[in-house]
Tab-separated table of C-alpha atoms and ligand atoms in Angstrom:
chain	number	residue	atom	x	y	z
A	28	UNK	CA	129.606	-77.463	-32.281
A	29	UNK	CA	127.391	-74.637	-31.953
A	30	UNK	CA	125.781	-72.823	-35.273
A	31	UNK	CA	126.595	-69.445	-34.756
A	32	UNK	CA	129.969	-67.590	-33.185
A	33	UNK	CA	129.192	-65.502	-30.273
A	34	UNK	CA	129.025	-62.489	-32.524
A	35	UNK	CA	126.677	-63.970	-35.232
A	36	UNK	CA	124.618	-64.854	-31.930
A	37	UNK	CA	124.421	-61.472	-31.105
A	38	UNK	CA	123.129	-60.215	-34.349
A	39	UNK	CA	120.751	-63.196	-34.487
A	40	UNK	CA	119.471	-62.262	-31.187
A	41	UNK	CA	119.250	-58.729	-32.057
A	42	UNK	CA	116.961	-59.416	-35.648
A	43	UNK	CA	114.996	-61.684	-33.232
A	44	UNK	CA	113.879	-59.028	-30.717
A	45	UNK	CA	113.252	-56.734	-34.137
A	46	UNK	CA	111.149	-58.787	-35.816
A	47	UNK	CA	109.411	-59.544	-32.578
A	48	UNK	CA	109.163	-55.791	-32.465
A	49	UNK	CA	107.240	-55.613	-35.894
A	50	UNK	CA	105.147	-58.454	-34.948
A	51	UNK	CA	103.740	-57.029	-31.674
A	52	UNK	CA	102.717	-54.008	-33.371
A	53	UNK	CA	100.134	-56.244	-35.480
A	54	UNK	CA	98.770	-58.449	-32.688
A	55	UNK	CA	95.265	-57.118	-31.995
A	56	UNK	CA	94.365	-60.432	-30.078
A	57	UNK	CA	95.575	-61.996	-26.783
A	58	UNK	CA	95.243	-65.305	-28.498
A	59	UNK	CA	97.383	-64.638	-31.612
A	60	UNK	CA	99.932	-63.098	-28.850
A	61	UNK	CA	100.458	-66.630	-26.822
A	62	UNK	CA	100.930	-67.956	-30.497
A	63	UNK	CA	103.818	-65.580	-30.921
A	64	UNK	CA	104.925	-66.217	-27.986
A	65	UNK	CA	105.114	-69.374	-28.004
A	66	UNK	CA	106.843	-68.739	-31.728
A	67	UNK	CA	109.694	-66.783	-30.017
A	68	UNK	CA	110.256	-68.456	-26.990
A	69	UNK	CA	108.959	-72.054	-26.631
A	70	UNK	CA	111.380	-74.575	-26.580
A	71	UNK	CA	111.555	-74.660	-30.654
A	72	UNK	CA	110.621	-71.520	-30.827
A	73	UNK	CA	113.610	-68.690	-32.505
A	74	UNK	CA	115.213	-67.350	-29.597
A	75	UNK	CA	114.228	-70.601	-27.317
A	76	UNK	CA	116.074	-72.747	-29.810
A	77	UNK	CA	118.738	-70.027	-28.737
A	78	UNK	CA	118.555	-70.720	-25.481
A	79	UNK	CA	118.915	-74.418	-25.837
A	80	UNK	CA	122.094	-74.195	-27.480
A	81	UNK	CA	124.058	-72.157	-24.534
A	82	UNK	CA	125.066	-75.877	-23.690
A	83	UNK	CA	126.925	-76.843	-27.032
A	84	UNK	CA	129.584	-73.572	-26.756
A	85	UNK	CA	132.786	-74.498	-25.205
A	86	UNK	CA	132.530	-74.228	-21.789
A	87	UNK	CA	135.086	-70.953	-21.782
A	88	UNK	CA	132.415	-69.315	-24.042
A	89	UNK	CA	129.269	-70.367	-22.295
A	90	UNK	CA	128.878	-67.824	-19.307
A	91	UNK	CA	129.274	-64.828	-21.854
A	92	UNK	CA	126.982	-66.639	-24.539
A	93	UNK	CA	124.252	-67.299	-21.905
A	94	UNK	CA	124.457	-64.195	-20.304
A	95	UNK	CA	123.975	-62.338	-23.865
A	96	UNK	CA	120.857	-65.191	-24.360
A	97	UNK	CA	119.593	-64.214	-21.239
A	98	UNK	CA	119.579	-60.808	-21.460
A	99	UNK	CA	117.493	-60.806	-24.971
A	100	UNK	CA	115.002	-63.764	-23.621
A	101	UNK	CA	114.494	-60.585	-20.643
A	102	UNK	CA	114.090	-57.599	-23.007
A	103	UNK	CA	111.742	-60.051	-25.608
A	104	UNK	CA	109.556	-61.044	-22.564
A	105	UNK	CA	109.289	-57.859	-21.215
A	106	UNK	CA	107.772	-56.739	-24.809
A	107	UNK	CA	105.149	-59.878	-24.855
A	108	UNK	CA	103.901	-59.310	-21.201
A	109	UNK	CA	103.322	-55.138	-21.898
A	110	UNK	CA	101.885	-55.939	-24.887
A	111	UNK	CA	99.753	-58.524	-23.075
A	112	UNK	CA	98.639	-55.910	-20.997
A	113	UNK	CA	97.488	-53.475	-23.188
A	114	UNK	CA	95.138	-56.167	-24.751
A	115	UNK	CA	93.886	-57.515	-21.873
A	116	UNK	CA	92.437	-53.685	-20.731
A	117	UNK	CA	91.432	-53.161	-23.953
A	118	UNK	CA	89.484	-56.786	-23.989
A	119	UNK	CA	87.997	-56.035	-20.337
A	120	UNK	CA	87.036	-52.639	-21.751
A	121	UNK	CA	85.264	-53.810	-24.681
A	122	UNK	CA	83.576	-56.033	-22.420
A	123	UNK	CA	82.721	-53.360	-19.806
A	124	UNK	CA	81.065	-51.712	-23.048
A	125	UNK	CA	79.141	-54.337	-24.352
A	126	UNK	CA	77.258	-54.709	-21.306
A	127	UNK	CA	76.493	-51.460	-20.716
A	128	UNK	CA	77.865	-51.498	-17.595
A	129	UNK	CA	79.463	-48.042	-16.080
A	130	UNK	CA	81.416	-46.233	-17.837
A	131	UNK	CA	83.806	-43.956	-15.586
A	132	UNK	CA	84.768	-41.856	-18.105
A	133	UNK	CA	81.066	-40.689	-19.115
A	134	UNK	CA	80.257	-37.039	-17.428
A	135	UNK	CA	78.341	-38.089	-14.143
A	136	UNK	CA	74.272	-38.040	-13.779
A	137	UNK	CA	73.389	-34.994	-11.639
A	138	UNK	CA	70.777	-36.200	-8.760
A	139	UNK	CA	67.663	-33.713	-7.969
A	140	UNK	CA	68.217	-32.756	-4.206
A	141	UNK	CA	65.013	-33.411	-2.039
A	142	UNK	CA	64.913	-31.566	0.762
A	143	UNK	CA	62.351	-31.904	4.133
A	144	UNK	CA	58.174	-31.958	3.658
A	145	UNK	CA	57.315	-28.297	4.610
A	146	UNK	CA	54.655	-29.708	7.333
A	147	UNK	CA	57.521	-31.301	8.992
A	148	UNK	CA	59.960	-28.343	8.611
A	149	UNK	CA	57.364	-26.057	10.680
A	150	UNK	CA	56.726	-28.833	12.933
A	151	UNK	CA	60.378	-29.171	13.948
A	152	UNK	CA	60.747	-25.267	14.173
A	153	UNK	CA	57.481	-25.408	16.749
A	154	UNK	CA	59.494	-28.591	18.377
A	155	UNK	CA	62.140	-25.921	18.992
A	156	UNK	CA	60.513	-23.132	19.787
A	157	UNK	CA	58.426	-25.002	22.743
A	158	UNK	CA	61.480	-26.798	24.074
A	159	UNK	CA	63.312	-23.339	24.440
A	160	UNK	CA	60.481	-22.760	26.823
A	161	UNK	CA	60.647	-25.526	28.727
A	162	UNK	CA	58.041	-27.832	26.799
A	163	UNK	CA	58.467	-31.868	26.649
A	164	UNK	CA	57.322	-33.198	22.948
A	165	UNK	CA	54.952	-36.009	23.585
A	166	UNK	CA	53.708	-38.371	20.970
A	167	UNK	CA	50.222	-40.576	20.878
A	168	UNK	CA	48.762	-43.404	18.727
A	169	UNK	CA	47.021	-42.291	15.889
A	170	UNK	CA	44.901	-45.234	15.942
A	171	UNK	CA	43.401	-44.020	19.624
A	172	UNK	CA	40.661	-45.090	22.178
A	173	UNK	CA	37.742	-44.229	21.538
A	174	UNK	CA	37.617	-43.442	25.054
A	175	UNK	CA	40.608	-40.955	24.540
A	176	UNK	CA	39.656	-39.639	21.691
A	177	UNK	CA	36.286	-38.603	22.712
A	178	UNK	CA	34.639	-39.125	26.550
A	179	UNK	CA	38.109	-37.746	28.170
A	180	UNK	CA	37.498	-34.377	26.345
A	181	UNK	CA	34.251	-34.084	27.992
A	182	UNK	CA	32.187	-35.443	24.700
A	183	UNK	CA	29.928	-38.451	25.537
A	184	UNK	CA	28.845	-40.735	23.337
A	185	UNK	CA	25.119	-39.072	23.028
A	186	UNK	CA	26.916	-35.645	23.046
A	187	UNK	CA	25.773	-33.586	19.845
A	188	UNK	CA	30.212	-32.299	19.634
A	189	UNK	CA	31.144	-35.945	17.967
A	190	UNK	CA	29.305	-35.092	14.914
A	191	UNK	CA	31.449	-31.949	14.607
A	192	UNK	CA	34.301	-34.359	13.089
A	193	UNK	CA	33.556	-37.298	11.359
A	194	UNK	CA	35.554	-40.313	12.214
A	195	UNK	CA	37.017	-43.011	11.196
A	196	UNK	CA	36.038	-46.019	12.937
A	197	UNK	CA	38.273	-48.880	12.722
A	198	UNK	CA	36.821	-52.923	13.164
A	199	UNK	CA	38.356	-52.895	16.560
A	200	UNK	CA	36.481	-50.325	18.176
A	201	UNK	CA	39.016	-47.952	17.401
A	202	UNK	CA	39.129	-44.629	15.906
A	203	UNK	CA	41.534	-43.018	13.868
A	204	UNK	CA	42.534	-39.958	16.044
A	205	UNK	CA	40.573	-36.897	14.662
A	206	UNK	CA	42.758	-34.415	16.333
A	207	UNK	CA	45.880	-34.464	18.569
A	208	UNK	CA	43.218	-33.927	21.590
A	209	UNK	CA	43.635	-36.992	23.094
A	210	UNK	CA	47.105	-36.850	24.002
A	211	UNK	CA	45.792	-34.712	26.857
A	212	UNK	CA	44.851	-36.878	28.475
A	213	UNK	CA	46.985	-39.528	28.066
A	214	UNK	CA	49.902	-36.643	29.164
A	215	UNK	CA	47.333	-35.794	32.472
A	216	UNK	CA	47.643	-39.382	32.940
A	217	UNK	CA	51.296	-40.051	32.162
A	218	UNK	CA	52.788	-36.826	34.249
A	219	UNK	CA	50.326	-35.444	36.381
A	220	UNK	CA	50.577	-31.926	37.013
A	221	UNK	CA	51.996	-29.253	36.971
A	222	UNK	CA	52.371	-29.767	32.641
A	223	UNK	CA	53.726	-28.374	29.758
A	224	UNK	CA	53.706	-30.598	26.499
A	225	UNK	CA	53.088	-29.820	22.926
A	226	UNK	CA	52.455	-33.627	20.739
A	227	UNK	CA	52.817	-32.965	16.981
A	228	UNK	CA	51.027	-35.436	15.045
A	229	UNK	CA	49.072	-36.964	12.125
A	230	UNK	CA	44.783	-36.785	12.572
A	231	UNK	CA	42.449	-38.433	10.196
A	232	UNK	CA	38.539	-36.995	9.259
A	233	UNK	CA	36.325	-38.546	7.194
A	234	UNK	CA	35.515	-35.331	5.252
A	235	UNK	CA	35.410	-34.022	1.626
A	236	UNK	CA	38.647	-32.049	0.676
A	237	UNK	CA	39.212	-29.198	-1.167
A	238	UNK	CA	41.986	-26.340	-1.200
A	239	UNK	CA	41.891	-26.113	3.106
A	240	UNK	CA	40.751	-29.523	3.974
A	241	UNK	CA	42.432	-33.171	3.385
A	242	UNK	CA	41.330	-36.411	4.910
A	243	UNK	CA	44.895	-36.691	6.494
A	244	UNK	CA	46.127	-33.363	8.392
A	245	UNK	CA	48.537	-32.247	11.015
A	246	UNK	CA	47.578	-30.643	14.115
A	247	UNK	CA	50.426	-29.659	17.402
A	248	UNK	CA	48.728	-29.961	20.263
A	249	UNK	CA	49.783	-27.446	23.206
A	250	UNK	CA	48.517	-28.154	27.089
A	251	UNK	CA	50.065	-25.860	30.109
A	252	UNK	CA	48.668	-27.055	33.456
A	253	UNK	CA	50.205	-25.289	37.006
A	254	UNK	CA	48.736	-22.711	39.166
A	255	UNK	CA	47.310	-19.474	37.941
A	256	UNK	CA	47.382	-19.799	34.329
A	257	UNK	CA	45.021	-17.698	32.129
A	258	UNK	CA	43.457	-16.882	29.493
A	259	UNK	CA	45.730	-13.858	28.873
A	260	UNK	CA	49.090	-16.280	29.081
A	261	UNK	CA	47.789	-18.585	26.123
A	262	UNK	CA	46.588	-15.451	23.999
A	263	UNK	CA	50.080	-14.076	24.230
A	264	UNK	CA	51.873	-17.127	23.982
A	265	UNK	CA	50.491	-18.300	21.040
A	266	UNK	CA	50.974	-14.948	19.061
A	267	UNK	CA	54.908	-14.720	19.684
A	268	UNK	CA	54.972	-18.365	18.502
A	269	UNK	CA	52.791	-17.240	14.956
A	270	UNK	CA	55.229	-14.993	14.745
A	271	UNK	CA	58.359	-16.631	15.027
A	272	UNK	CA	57.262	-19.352	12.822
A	273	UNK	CA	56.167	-17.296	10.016
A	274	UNK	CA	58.849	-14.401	10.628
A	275	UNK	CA	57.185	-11.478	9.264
A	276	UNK	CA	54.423	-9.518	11.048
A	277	UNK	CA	51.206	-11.449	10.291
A	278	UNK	CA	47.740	-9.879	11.451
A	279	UNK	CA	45.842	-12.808	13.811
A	280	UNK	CA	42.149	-12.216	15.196
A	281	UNK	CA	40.894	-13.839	18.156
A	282	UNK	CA	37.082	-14.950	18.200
A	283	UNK	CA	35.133	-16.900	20.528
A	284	UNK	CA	35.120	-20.551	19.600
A	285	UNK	CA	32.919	-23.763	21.141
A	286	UNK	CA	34.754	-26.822	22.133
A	287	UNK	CA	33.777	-29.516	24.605
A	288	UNK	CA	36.855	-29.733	26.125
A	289	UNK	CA	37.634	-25.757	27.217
A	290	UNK	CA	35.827	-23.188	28.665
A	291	UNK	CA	36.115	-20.187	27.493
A	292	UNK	CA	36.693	-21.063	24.420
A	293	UNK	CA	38.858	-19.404	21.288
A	294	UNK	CA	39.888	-19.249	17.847
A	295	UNK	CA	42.829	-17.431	16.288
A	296	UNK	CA	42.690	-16.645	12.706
A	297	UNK	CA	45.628	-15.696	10.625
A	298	UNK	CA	45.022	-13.723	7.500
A	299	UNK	CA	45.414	-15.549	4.505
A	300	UNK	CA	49.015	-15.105	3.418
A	301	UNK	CA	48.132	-16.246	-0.223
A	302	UNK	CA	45.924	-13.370	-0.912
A	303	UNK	CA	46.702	-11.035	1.704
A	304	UNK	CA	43.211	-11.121	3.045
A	305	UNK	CA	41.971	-10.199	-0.018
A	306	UNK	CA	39.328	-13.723	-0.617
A	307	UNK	CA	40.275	-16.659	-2.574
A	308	UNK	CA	39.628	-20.330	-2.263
A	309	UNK	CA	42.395	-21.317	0.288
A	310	UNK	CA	40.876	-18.900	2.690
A	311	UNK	CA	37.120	-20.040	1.222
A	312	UNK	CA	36.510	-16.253	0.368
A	313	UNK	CA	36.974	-15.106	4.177
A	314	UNK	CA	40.380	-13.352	4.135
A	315	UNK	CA	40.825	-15.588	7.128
A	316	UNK	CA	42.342	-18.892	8.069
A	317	UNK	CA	41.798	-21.394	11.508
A	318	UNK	CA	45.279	-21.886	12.748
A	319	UNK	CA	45.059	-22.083	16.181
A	320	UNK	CA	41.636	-23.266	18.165
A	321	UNK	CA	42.593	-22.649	21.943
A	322	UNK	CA	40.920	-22.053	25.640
A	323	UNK	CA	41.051	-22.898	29.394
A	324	UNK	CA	41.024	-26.668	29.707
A	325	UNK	CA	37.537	-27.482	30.773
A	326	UNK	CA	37.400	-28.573	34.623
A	327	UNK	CA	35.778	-32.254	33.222
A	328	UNK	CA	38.848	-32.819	31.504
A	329	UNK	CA	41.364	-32.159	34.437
A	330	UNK	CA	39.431	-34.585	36.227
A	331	UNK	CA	39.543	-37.153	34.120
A	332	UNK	CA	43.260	-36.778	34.071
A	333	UNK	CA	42.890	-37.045	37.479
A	334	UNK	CA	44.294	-33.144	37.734
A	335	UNK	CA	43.230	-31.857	41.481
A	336	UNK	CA	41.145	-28.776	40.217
A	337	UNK	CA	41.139	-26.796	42.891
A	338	UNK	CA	44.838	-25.690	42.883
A	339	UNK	CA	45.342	-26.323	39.177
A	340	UNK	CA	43.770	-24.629	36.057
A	341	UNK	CA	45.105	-24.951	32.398
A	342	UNK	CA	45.344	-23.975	29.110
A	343	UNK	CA	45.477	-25.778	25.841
A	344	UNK	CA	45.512	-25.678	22.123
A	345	UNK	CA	44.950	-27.513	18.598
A	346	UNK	CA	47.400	-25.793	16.250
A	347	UNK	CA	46.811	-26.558	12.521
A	348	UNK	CA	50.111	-27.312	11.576
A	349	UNK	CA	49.235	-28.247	7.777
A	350	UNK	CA	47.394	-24.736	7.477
A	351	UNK	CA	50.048	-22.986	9.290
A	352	UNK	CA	52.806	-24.760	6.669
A	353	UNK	CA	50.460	-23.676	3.749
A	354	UNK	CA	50.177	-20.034	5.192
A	355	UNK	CA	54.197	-19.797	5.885
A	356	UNK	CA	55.304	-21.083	2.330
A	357	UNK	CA	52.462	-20.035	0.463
A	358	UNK	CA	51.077	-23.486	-0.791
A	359	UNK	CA	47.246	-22.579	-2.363
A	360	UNK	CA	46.527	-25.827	-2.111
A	361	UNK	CA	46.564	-28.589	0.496
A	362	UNK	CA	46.000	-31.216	-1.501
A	363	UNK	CA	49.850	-30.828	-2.565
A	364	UNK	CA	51.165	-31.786	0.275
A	365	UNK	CA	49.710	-35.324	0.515
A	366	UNK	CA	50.146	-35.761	-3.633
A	367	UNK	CA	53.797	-36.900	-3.576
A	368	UNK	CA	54.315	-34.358	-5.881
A	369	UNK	CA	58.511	-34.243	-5.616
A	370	UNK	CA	58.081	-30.213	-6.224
A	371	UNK	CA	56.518	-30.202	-2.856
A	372	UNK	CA	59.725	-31.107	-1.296
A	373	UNK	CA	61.724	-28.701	-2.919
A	374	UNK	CA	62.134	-25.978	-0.158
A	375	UNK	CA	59.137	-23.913	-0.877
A	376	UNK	CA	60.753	-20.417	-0.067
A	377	UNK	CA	62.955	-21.270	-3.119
A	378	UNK	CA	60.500	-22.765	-5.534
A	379	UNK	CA	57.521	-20.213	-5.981
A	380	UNK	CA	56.446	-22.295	-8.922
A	381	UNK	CA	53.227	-22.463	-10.475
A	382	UNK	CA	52.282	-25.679	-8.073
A	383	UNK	CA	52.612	-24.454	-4.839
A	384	UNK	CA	51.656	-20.710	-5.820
A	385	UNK	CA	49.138	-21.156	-8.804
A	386	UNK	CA	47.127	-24.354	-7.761
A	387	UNK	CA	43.367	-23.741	-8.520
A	388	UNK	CA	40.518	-25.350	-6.693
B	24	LIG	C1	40.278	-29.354	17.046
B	24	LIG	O1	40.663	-30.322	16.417
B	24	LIG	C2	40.506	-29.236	18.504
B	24	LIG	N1	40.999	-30.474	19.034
B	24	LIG	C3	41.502	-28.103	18.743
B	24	LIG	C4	41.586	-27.657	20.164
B	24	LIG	C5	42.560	-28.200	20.996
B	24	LIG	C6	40.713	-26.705	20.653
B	24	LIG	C7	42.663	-27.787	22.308
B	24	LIG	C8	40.814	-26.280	21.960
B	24	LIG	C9	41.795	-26.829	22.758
B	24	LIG	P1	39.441	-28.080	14.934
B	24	LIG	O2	38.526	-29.123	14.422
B	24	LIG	O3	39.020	-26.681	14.688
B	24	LIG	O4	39.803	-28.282	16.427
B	24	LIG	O5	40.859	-28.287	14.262
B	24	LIG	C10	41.968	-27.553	14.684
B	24	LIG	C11	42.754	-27.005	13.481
B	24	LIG	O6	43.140	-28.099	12.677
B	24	LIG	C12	41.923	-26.104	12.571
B	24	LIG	O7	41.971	-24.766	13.004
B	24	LIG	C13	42.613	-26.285	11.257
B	24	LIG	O8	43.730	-25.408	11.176
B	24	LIG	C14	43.097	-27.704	11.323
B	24	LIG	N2	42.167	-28.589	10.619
B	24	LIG	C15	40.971	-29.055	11.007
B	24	LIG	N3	40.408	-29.841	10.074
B	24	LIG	C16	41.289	-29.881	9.053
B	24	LIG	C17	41.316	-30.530	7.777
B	24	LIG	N4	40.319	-31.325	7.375
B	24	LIG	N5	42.368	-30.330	6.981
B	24	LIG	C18	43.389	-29.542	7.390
B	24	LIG	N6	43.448	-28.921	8.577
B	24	LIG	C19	42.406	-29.086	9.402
């Protein structure tokens, strides 16, 4: 005989799924849960004793009975397993927490935005510039032949012009390139004529350095070989390109200038955009800054870029790209640029801070 009629069952069930109400609310821990749990519905457990006693009610009785057992051991379940939930997040939480792992609800870290090295902003304007007008961008080693570096720009060993830069020599009989000269050749070589290249690139000088000078520099190198070029073509060439890279009128000189490897030979001066010509160390007291060293590719040179010289003459140039990034953004110092100095990479047009502006030699 069962215990209870199908109406005390009812109310038994119902001060069950209360009292397993009021416990829930108390259970902090997942493991004192399963204990409840297993309190309420294991097999001896309050309403799984319940359960287990669907099978004594008269068989009339027992589809009603079991459905109304059923129905509870649903609802009572279905209060364990959210409960069970709830602890579980918390638990993973706490655990989150104690590892100091993220935590997705703190207010993000705001990065610092870098931005491109100013040398290689103006070299990429140049780039532009010189493709626009038909240019290819050619590139060289900068650990370079000797050979290239030197004898193919008309300076011989014995010539007095190799002192002019000191070099790094490397154990191999290699030199560190000391300007983007060589690729001259190696374009006379490579194309033949007629030419028009510029080759961007890194040059090395064993030299002391101060506000204007660095060890490690950038130079573009410019060479236009075809038929009646002139003097007159590079002169004017090279201003518009001043001028478009530094976009404001700037006032350039043009002097007479001695290089092996051209004849004539030139040298445009900007003047000095950090004091406005007025003298300061960048400009080494001169109101004037080297940019762009320039002339008529000497007749040596063609030939030993096998260039015929009697139908083909030629121009060519040395830009210094570092200087000319220094003049555009008004960096005082060179020495920035190479420091790694993270305030050198914020876009200099914006920054104006006491690094770039205020640097003293
Ligand atoms: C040359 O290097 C020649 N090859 C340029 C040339 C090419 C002349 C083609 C004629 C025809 P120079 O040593 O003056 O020239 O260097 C060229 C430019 O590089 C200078 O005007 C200057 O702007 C830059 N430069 C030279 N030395 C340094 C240095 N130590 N640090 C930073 N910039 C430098």
């Amino acid at each position: 005989m069962p215990s209870y009629t199908l109406e005390q069952l009812t109310e038994q069930l119902a001060a069950i799924e209360c009292e397993v109400r009021r416990n829930l609310a108390e259970v902090t821990q997942v493991d004192a849960l399963r204990g409840l749990e297993s309190r309420v519905l294991g097999k001896q457990g309050s309403l799984g004793a319940l359960i287990s006693s669907v099978k004594e009610y008269p068989p009339e009785q027992r589809g009603q009975v079991g459905k109304t057992v059923n129905e509870a051991k649903v609802r009572v379940k279905g209060l364990i397993d959210e409960r069970l939930r709830t602890l579980e997040s918390a638990a993973s939480q706490a655990e989150v927490s104690a590892a100091g792992a993220l935590d997705p609800t703190l207010p993000g870290v705001r990065r610092p935005l870098g931005s491109v090295h100013p040398v290689t902003a103006v070299q990429w304007e140049i780039e532009r510039a010189f493709e626009r007008l038909g240019f290819t961008v050619e590139a060289g080693p900068e650990m370079e032949e000797e050979y290239n570096n030197f004898d193919a720009l008309n300076i011989p060993p014995t010539h007095p012009a190799r002192d002019m830069q000191d070099t790094f020599w490397v154990d191999n009989g290699k030199v560190l390139r000391t300007h983007t000269s060589p690729v001259q050749h190696r374009a006379m070589i490579k194309f033949g004529a007629p030419l028009r290249i510029i080759a961007p690139g890194r040059c090395f000088r064993y030299e002391t350095i101060d506000a204007s000078h660095e060890n490690t520099f950038h130079q573009v190198e410019g060479l236009v070989i075809d038929r009646d070029i002139s003097l007159a073509n590079l002169i004017a060439m090279a201003q518009t390109l001043l001028r478009e890279v530094m976009r404001r009128e700037v006032k350039l000189r043009v002097r007479p200038g001695y290089f092996p490897f051209v004849e004539p030979g030139i040298e445009i001066d900007m003047n000095c955009q950090i004091c406005g010509g007025k003298r300061c160390p960048t400009c080494k007291q001169s109101g004037w800054v080297e940019i762009l060293p320039a002339g008529m590719v000497h007749p040596n040179v063609l030939a030993a870029g096998k260039i015929d010289t009697e139908i083909y003459t030629g121009f060519a140039f040395g830009l210094g790209l570092t200087r000319l990034a220094m003049m555009k953004y008004g960096i005082r110092d060179i020495r920035v640029l190479n420091s790694g100095d993270l305030r050198a990479l914020v876009a200099p047009e914006r920054f104006g801070g006491p690094l770039l502006r205020g640097a003293e030699n």
